[in-house]
Amino acid sequence: AKAAGRNTFRFFSPDMQDVLDQIAMLETDLRHALVRRELLLHYQPIVNGDGSLAGVEALMRWQHPRRGLVYPGAFISQAEKSGLIVEFGEWALETACEQLVAWSRDAATEPLTIAVNVSARQFRQPEFTQRVLHILERTGANPRRLKLELTESMLLTDVDDLIRKMSQLKERGVGFSLDDFGTGYSSLSYLKKLPLDQLKIDRSFVQDMLLTPHASSIVRTIVSLAQSMGLQVVAEGVETAEQWAALRKIGCATFQGYLFGKPAAVEDIAAQFILRGEH
Ligand code: C2E
Ligand code: CA
Ligand code: CA
Ligand code: CA
């Protein structure tokens, strides 16, 4: 009918069938990604106030045979839905731990920490603690150099279970960071109960802090909250020297963002270490 004009949403229009086909194809491809060794990690620098390297965050990528390099935004939610994220996450943890061991052999890279993202679904596995400890054992990685990044979405489920698992791993030296802080649901009473080491201020606040007083006061509040709780605070998404300066002024001591380096393959990140070491 001619009424089905521009503004009418029609189910299964040719375009939409395309999208559905693409999702189905992605899902099938995603199932094979691990065995076909198409997953890889990129590493992004995390720096101290003087710009020296404190560590890196491991970020997953998918080298698709036809699409090229695929970023998490295009496949992580699908991996969450299908449950594949559990295996993917474990692969990331193991790969990052192997990298830690390789770096620990060199005095220049030995003290670096690696932060690894853990999905809520992965953390909820009853045997999560054992799996992490196994990986540490198998690879010989130093648990004190490993940081697990959790999100506030984990607080939506069994908090006692969360605390128990975190404590077990913390006993072995593993650190914990609360990612994307300020965007989720954490109440301050929970925050106090969690054995955290670090808060990561979400990129959205950092990007707006010089534009709106609102974002700036949120950043200030998170920094002083972290300080009063004895937590380290990392500002994410720092892109300009002005943002970096403003964050330092507020008392933030650790930073991550394109200003210091984009996520890169291990060979390229190694070149950055050497470069920084020479200064
Ligand atoms: P995240 O954990 O918040 O990671 C930071 C994201 O911000 C990364 O996107 C990084 O490339 C990007 N970023 C860093 N600095 C800047 C900056 O200065 N400006 C801008 N515009 N962006 C910046 P990426 O690599 O696309 O990852 C997106 C998300 O995917 C991650 O957000 C994380 O939630 C998820 N993810 C990545 N790897 C893994 C993984 O191994 N496991 C799980 N469960 N999730 C992962
Ligand atoms: Ca993260
Ligand atoms: Ca984040
Ligand atoms: Ca994020």
Short mmCIF file of C-alpha atoms and ligand atoms in Angstrom, two decimals:
data_model
loop_
_atom_site.label_atom_id
_atom_site.label_comp_id
_atom_site.label_asym_id
_atom_site.label_seq_id
_atom_site.Cartn_x
_atom_site.Cartn_y
_atom_site.Cartn_z
CA ALA A 1 0.00 0.00 0.00
CA LYS A 2 1.14 3.50 -0.66
CA ALA A 3 0.64 4.29 3.03
CA ALA A 4 3.67 2.16 3.83
CA GLY A 5 5.87 5.16 3.26
CA ARG A 6 9.17 6.29 4.59
CA ASN A 7 8.29 6.44 8.22
CA THR A 8 6.62 3.08 8.51
CA PHE A 9 8.70 0.29 9.98
CA ARG A 10 8.01 -2.90 8.07
CA PHE A 11 9.12 -6.22 9.48
CA PHE A 12 11.42 -8.21 7.25
CA SER A 13 12.01 -5.55 4.73
CA PRO A 14 14.85 -6.61 2.42
CA ASP A 15 17.21 -4.48 4.50
CA MET A 16 16.20 -6.11 7.70
CA GLN A 17 16.51 -9.61 6.28
CA ASP A 18 20.03 -8.60 5.36
CA VAL A 19 20.75 -7.61 8.91
CA LEU A 20 19.31 -10.86 10.26
CA ASP A 21 21.38 -12.88 7.80
CA GLN A 22 24.45 -10.99 8.84
CA ILE A 23 23.81 -11.71 12.51
CA ALA A 24 23.31 -15.41 11.78
CA MET A 25 26.51 -15.47 9.77
CA LEU A 26 28.39 -13.64 12.50
CA GLU A 27 27.16 -16.12 15.07
CA THR A 28 28.33 -19.10 12.98
CA ASP A 29 31.68 -17.48 12.30
CA LEU A 30 32.03 -16.56 15.95
CA ARG A 31 31.66 -20.20 16.98
CA HIS A 32 34.70 -21.05 14.90
CA ALA A 33 36.80 -18.06 15.86
CA LEU A 34 38.60 -19.79 18.71
CA VAL A 35 39.53 -23.05 16.98
CA ARG A 36 40.53 -21.16 13.87
CA ARG A 37 42.78 -19.01 16.02
CA GLU A 38 41.21 -15.80 14.80
CA LEU A 39 41.08 -14.07 18.19
CA LEU A 40 43.91 -11.84 19.26
CA LEU A 41 44.69 -9.32 21.96
CA HIS A 42 45.71 -5.74 21.51
CA TYR A 43 47.35 -3.92 24.39
CA GLN A 44 46.83 -0.30 25.41
CA PRO A 45 49.25 1.55 27.69
CA ILE A 46 48.20 2.72 31.15
CA VAL A 47 50.52 5.45 32.39
CA ASN A 48 51.53 7.20 35.61
CA GLY A 49 51.38 10.95 36.21
CA ASP A 50 54.81 11.49 34.65
CA GLY A 51 53.83 9.55 31.54
CA SER A 52 55.84 6.46 32.49
CA LEU A 53 54.25 3.11 31.78
CA ALA A 54 52.35 1.43 34.63
CA GLY A 55 50.87 -1.41 32.64
CA VAL A 56 48.56 -2.29 29.80
CA GLU A 57 44.96 -3.30 29.26
CA ALA A 58 44.35 -6.35 27.05
CA LEU A 59 41.57 -5.76 24.52
CA MET A 60 40.11 -8.50 22.36
CA ARG A 61 40.02 -8.36 18.57
CA TRP A 62 38.77 -10.78 15.96
CA GLN A 63 40.73 -11.24 12.77
CA HIS A 64 37.90 -12.25 10.47
CA PRO A 65 38.94 -13.97 7.22
CA ARG A 66 36.77 -11.67 5.06
CA ARG A 67 35.84 -8.69 7.20
CA GLY A 68 39.31 -8.00 8.49
CA LEU A 69 39.92 -6.82 12.04
CA VAL A 70 36.65 -6.78 14.01
CA TYR A 71 36.36 -4.75 17.24
CA PRO A 72 34.55 -5.87 20.40
CA GLY A 73 31.63 -3.52 19.77
CA ALA A 74 30.69 -5.73 16.81
CA PHE A 75 30.92 -9.15 18.47
CA ILE A 76 31.12 -9.08 22.28
CA SER A 77 27.37 -8.72 22.87
CA GLN A 78 26.75 -11.63 20.50
CA ALA A 79 29.36 -13.66 22.34
CA GLU A 80 27.63 -12.79 25.63
CA LYS A 81 24.23 -13.93 24.33
CA SER A 82 25.50 -17.23 23.00
CA GLY A 83 27.65 -17.93 26.03
CA LEU A 84 30.80 -18.04 23.93
CA ILE A 85 32.12 -15.17 26.02
CA VAL A 86 33.08 -17.67 28.73
CA GLU A 87 35.53 -19.49 26.47
CA PHE A 88 36.68 -16.27 24.83
CA GLY A 89 37.33 -14.71 28.20
CA GLU A 90 39.32 -17.68 29.35
CA TRP A 91 41.35 -17.59 26.17
CA ALA A 92 42.06 -13.87 26.77
CA LEU A 93 43.13 -14.53 30.34
CA GLU A 94 45.47 -17.32 29.35
CA THR A 95 46.96 -15.36 26.45
CA ALA A 96 47.51 -12.31 28.65
CA CYS A 97 49.18 -14.47 31.31
CA GLU A 98 51.53 -15.94 28.70
CA GLN A 99 52.39 -12.40 27.68
CA LEU A 100 53.05 -11.48 31.30
CA VAL A 101 55.54 -14.32 31.56
CA ALA A 102 57.30 -13.19 28.38
CA TRP A 103 57.54 -9.61 29.72
CA SER A 104 58.70 -10.77 33.15
CA ARG A 105 61.92 -12.12 31.58
CA ASP A 106 63.07 -8.59 30.70
CA ALA A 107 63.95 -6.10 33.44
CA ALA A 108 62.45 -3.24 31.41
CA THR A 109 59.02 -4.86 31.18
CA GLU A 110 59.07 -7.01 34.33
CA PRO A 111 57.09 -4.64 36.59
CA LEU A 112 54.24 -4.08 34.11
CA THR A 113 50.76 -5.20 35.00
CA ILE A 114 48.19 -6.54 32.57
CA ALA A 115 44.52 -5.76 33.05
CA VAL A 116 42.06 -8.27 31.57
CA ASN A 117 38.32 -7.69 31.12
CA VAL A 118 36.05 -10.29 32.67
CA SER A 119 32.41 -10.55 31.66
CA ALA A 120 29.72 -11.03 34.30
CA ARG A 121 28.76 -14.33 32.75
CA GLN A 122 32.31 -15.60 32.97
CA PHE A 123 32.70 -14.48 36.57
CA ARG A 124 29.44 -16.16 37.57
CA GLN A 125 30.75 -19.65 36.74
CA PRO A 126 30.89 -21.60 40.00
CA GLU A 127 34.47 -22.67 39.27
CA PHE A 128 35.71 -19.25 38.14
CA THR A 129 38.32 -18.93 40.91
CA GLN A 130 39.77 -22.37 40.18
CA ARG A 131 39.96 -21.62 36.48
CA VAL A 132 41.92 -18.44 37.05
CA LEU A 133 44.26 -20.15 39.49
CA HIS A 134 44.80 -22.96 36.99
CA ILE A 135 45.74 -20.51 34.27
CA LEU A 136 48.17 -18.75 36.61
CA GLU A 137 49.73 -22.07 37.51
CA ARG A 138 49.88 -23.37 33.96
CA THR A 139 51.49 -20.22 32.59
CA GLY A 140 53.63 -19.39 35.63
CA ALA A 141 52.42 -15.77 35.57
CA ASN A 142 52.87 -13.64 38.68
CA PRO A 143 49.37 -13.01 40.10
CA ARG A 144 50.53 -9.62 41.43
CA ARG A 145 50.93 -8.45 37.87
CA LEU A 146 47.40 -9.45 36.89
CA LYS A 147 44.41 -7.17 37.30
CA LEU A 148 40.87 -8.27 36.52
CA GLU A 149 38.48 -5.59 35.30
CA LEU A 150 34.90 -6.07 36.44
CA THR A 151 31.86 -3.98 35.61
CA GLU A 152 29.08 -2.74 37.81
CA SER A 153 26.70 -5.15 36.06
CA MET A 154 28.21 -7.88 38.25
CA LEU A 155 26.59 -6.23 41.23
CA LEU A 156 23.17 -7.12 39.86
CA THR A 157 23.58 -10.73 40.92
CA ASP A 158 24.81 -12.50 44.02
CA VAL A 159 27.07 -9.99 45.73
CA ASP A 160 28.21 -12.43 48.42
CA ASP A 161 29.39 -14.84 45.74
CA LEU A 162 31.16 -11.97 44.01
CA ILE A 163 32.94 -10.97 47.20
CA ARG A 164 33.91 -14.56 47.99
CA LYS A 165 35.49 -15.12 44.59
CA MET A 166 37.26 -11.79 44.62
CA SER A 167 38.67 -12.46 48.09
CA GLN A 168 39.95 -15.91 47.10
CA LEU A 169 41.83 -14.45 44.16
CA LYS A 170 43.01 -11.43 46.10
CA GLU A 171 44.61 -13.76 48.64
CA ARG A 172 46.80 -15.02 45.82
CA GLY A 173 47.72 -11.50 44.82
CA VAL A 174 45.35 -10.84 41.91
CA GLY A 175 44.11 -7.23 41.74
CA PHE A 176 40.63 -5.95 40.89
CA SER A 177 39.45 -2.91 39.07
CA LEU A 178 35.90 -1.61 38.65
CA ASP A 179 35.54 -0.59 35.01
CA ASP A 180 33.37 2.16 33.47
CA PHE A 181 32.76 3.56 36.92
CA GLY A 182 29.90 6.01 37.15
CA THR A 183 27.80 4.52 34.36
CA GLY A 184 26.32 1.58 36.23
CA TYR A 185 24.39 0.69 39.30
CA SER A 186 26.83 0.45 42.16
CA SER A 187 25.59 1.76 45.43
CA LEU A 188 28.20 3.10 47.76
CA SER A 189 27.43 0.46 50.39
CA TYR A 190 28.34 -2.31 47.94
CA LEU A 191 31.36 -0.46 46.76
CA LYS A 192 32.71 -0.41 50.30
CA LYS A 193 32.24 -4.16 50.68
CA LEU A 194 34.11 -5.16 47.53
CA PRO A 195 37.82 -5.94 47.85
CA LEU A 196 38.75 -3.59 45.01
CA ASP A 197 42.10 -2.01 44.21
CA GLN A 198 41.07 0.42 41.56
CA LEU A 199 38.26 2.43 39.95
CA LYS A 200 38.31 3.34 36.30
CA ILE A 201 36.48 6.56 35.51
CA ASP A 202 34.38 6.00 32.42
CA ARG A 203 35.57 7.66 29.25
CA SER A 204 32.31 9.60 28.81
CA PHE A 205 33.04 11.76 31.88
CA VAL A 206 36.63 12.41 30.88
CA GLN A 207 35.54 13.43 27.40
CA ASP A 208 32.96 15.91 28.72
CA MET A 209 34.84 17.25 31.73
CA LEU A 210 36.21 20.33 29.98
CA LEU A 211 32.91 20.94 28.22
CA THR A 212 30.36 20.72 31.00
CA PRO A 213 30.75 21.56 34.71
CA HIS A 214 28.49 18.60 35.44
CA ALA A 215 30.94 16.02 34.05
CA SER A 216 33.83 17.77 35.69
CA SER A 217 32.23 17.57 39.11
CA ILE A 218 31.45 13.89 38.57
CA VAL A 219 35.13 13.24 37.84
CA ARG A 220 36.14 15.22 40.91
CA THR A 221 33.69 13.27 43.06
CA ILE A 222 34.92 9.90 41.80
CA VAL A 223 38.55 10.86 42.43
CA SER A 224 37.89 11.96 46.00
CA LEU A 225 35.67 8.94 46.62
CA ALA A 226 38.47 6.66 45.46
CA GLN A 227 41.02 8.49 47.58
CA SER A 228 38.88 8.26 50.69
CA MET A 229 38.45 4.53 50.14
CA GLY A 230 42.14 3.98 49.49
CA LEU A 231 41.58 2.97 45.88
CA GLN A 232 43.72 3.82 42.91
CA VAL A 233 41.88 5.72 40.19
CA VAL A 234 42.44 5.48 36.44
CA ALA A 235 41.00 8.02 34.02
CA GLU A 236 39.97 6.35 30.77
CA GLY A 237 39.71 7.89 27.35
CA VAL A 238 42.24 10.71 27.83
CA GLU A 239 42.71 12.17 24.37
CA THR A 240 44.14 15.64 24.89
CA ALA A 241 46.92 17.23 26.94
CA GLU A 242 44.30 19.61 28.38
CA GLN A 243 42.28 16.70 29.75
CA TRP A 244 45.43 15.15 31.18
CA ALA A 245 46.39 18.39 32.93
CA ALA A 246 42.89 18.90 34.34
CA LEU A 247 42.83 15.33 35.65
CA ARG A 248 46.21 15.69 37.34
CA LYS A 249 45.05 18.90 38.96
CA ILE A 250 42.09 17.07 40.47
CA GLY A 251 44.42 14.43 41.90
CA CYS A 252 44.09 11.61 39.41
CA ALA A 253 47.37 9.65 39.20
CA THR A 254 46.89 7.04 36.48
CA PHE A 255 45.71 7.48 32.90
CA GLN A 256 44.72 5.63 29.77
CA GLY A 257 43.73 6.95 26.37
CA TYR A 258 44.74 7.74 22.83
CA LEU A 259 46.98 10.56 24.10
CA PHE A 260 49.36 7.92 25.46
CA GLY A 261 48.77 5.23 22.89
CA LYS A 262 46.05 3.36 21.07
CA PRO A 263 45.56 -0.35 21.65
CA ALA A 264 48.13 -2.13 19.49
CA ALA A 265 49.46 -5.57 18.65
CA VAL A 266 52.10 -6.92 20.99
CA GLU A 267 55.02 -6.14 18.63
CA ASP A 268 53.97 -2.51 18.37
CA ILE A 269 53.37 -2.05 22.05
CA ALA A 270 56.84 -3.48 22.71
CA ALA A 271 58.29 -0.75 20.49
CA GLN A 272 56.52 1.80 22.69
CA PHE A 273 58.19 0.41 25.82
CA ILE A 274 61.61 0.72 24.28
CA LEU A 275 60.89 4.23 23.08
CA ARG A 276 59.72 5.35 26.49
CA GLY A 277 62.65 3.67 28.22
CA GLU A 278 65.13 5.67 26.18
CA HIS A 279 63.78 9.04 27.33
P1 C2E B 1 36.59 -1.07 27.99
O1 C2E B 1 36.98 -2.19 28.86
O2 C2E B 1 35.99 0.13 28.62
O3 C2E B 1 37.89 -0.72 27.16
C1 C2E B 1 38.26 0.58 26.75
C2 C2E B 1 37.76 0.88 25.35
O4 C2E B 1 37.97 2.26 25.08
C3 C2E B 1 38.53 0.12 24.28
O5 C2E B 1 37.64 -0.12 23.19
C4 C2E B 1 39.59 1.14 23.86
O6 C2E B 1 40.08 0.93 22.57
C5 C2E B 1 38.79 2.41 23.95
N1 C2E B 1 39.64 3.58 24.18
C6 C2E B 1 40.78 3.65 24.89
N2 C2E B 1 41.27 4.91 24.91
C7 C2E B 1 40.41 5.68 24.20
C8 C2E B 1 40.37 7.07 23.85
O7 C2E B 1 41.23 7.87 24.22
N3 C2E B 1 39.31 7.48 23.10
C9 C2E B 1 38.34 6.62 22.67
N4 C2E B 1 37.35 7.11 21.92
N5 C2E B 1 38.35 5.30 22.98
C10 C2E B 1 39.37 4.83 23.74
P2 C2E B 1 37.57 -1.56 22.49
O8 C2E B 1 38.94 -2.16 22.42
O9 C2E B 1 36.79 -1.38 21.24
O10 C2E B 1 36.72 -2.43 23.53
C11 C2E B 1 35.40 -2.12 23.80
C12 C2E B 1 34.88 -2.90 24.98
O11 C2E B 1 34.81 -4.29 24.69
C13 C2E B 1 35.75 -2.81 26.22
O12 C2E B 1 35.53 -1.57 26.87
C14 C2E B 1 35.25 -4.01 26.99
O13 C2E B 1 34.04 -3.71 27.66
C15 C2E B 1 34.97 -5.00 25.87
N6 C2E B 1 36.09 -5.95 25.79
C16 C2E B 1 37.27 -5.82 25.13
N7 C2E B 1 38.05 -6.91 25.29
C17 C2E B 1 37.35 -7.75 26.09
C18 C2E B 1 37.62 -9.06 26.64
O14 C2E B 1 38.70 -9.65 26.48
N8 C2E B 1 36.63 -9.61 27.41
C19 C2E B 1 35.44 -8.97 27.65
N9 C2E B 1 34.51 -9.59 28.43
N10 C2E B 1 35.17 -7.75 27.17
C20 C2E B 1 36.11 -7.14 26.40
CA CA B 2 38.21 -2.44 30.60
CA CA B 3 36.27 1.05 30.56
CA CA B 4 33.40 0.66 28.28
#
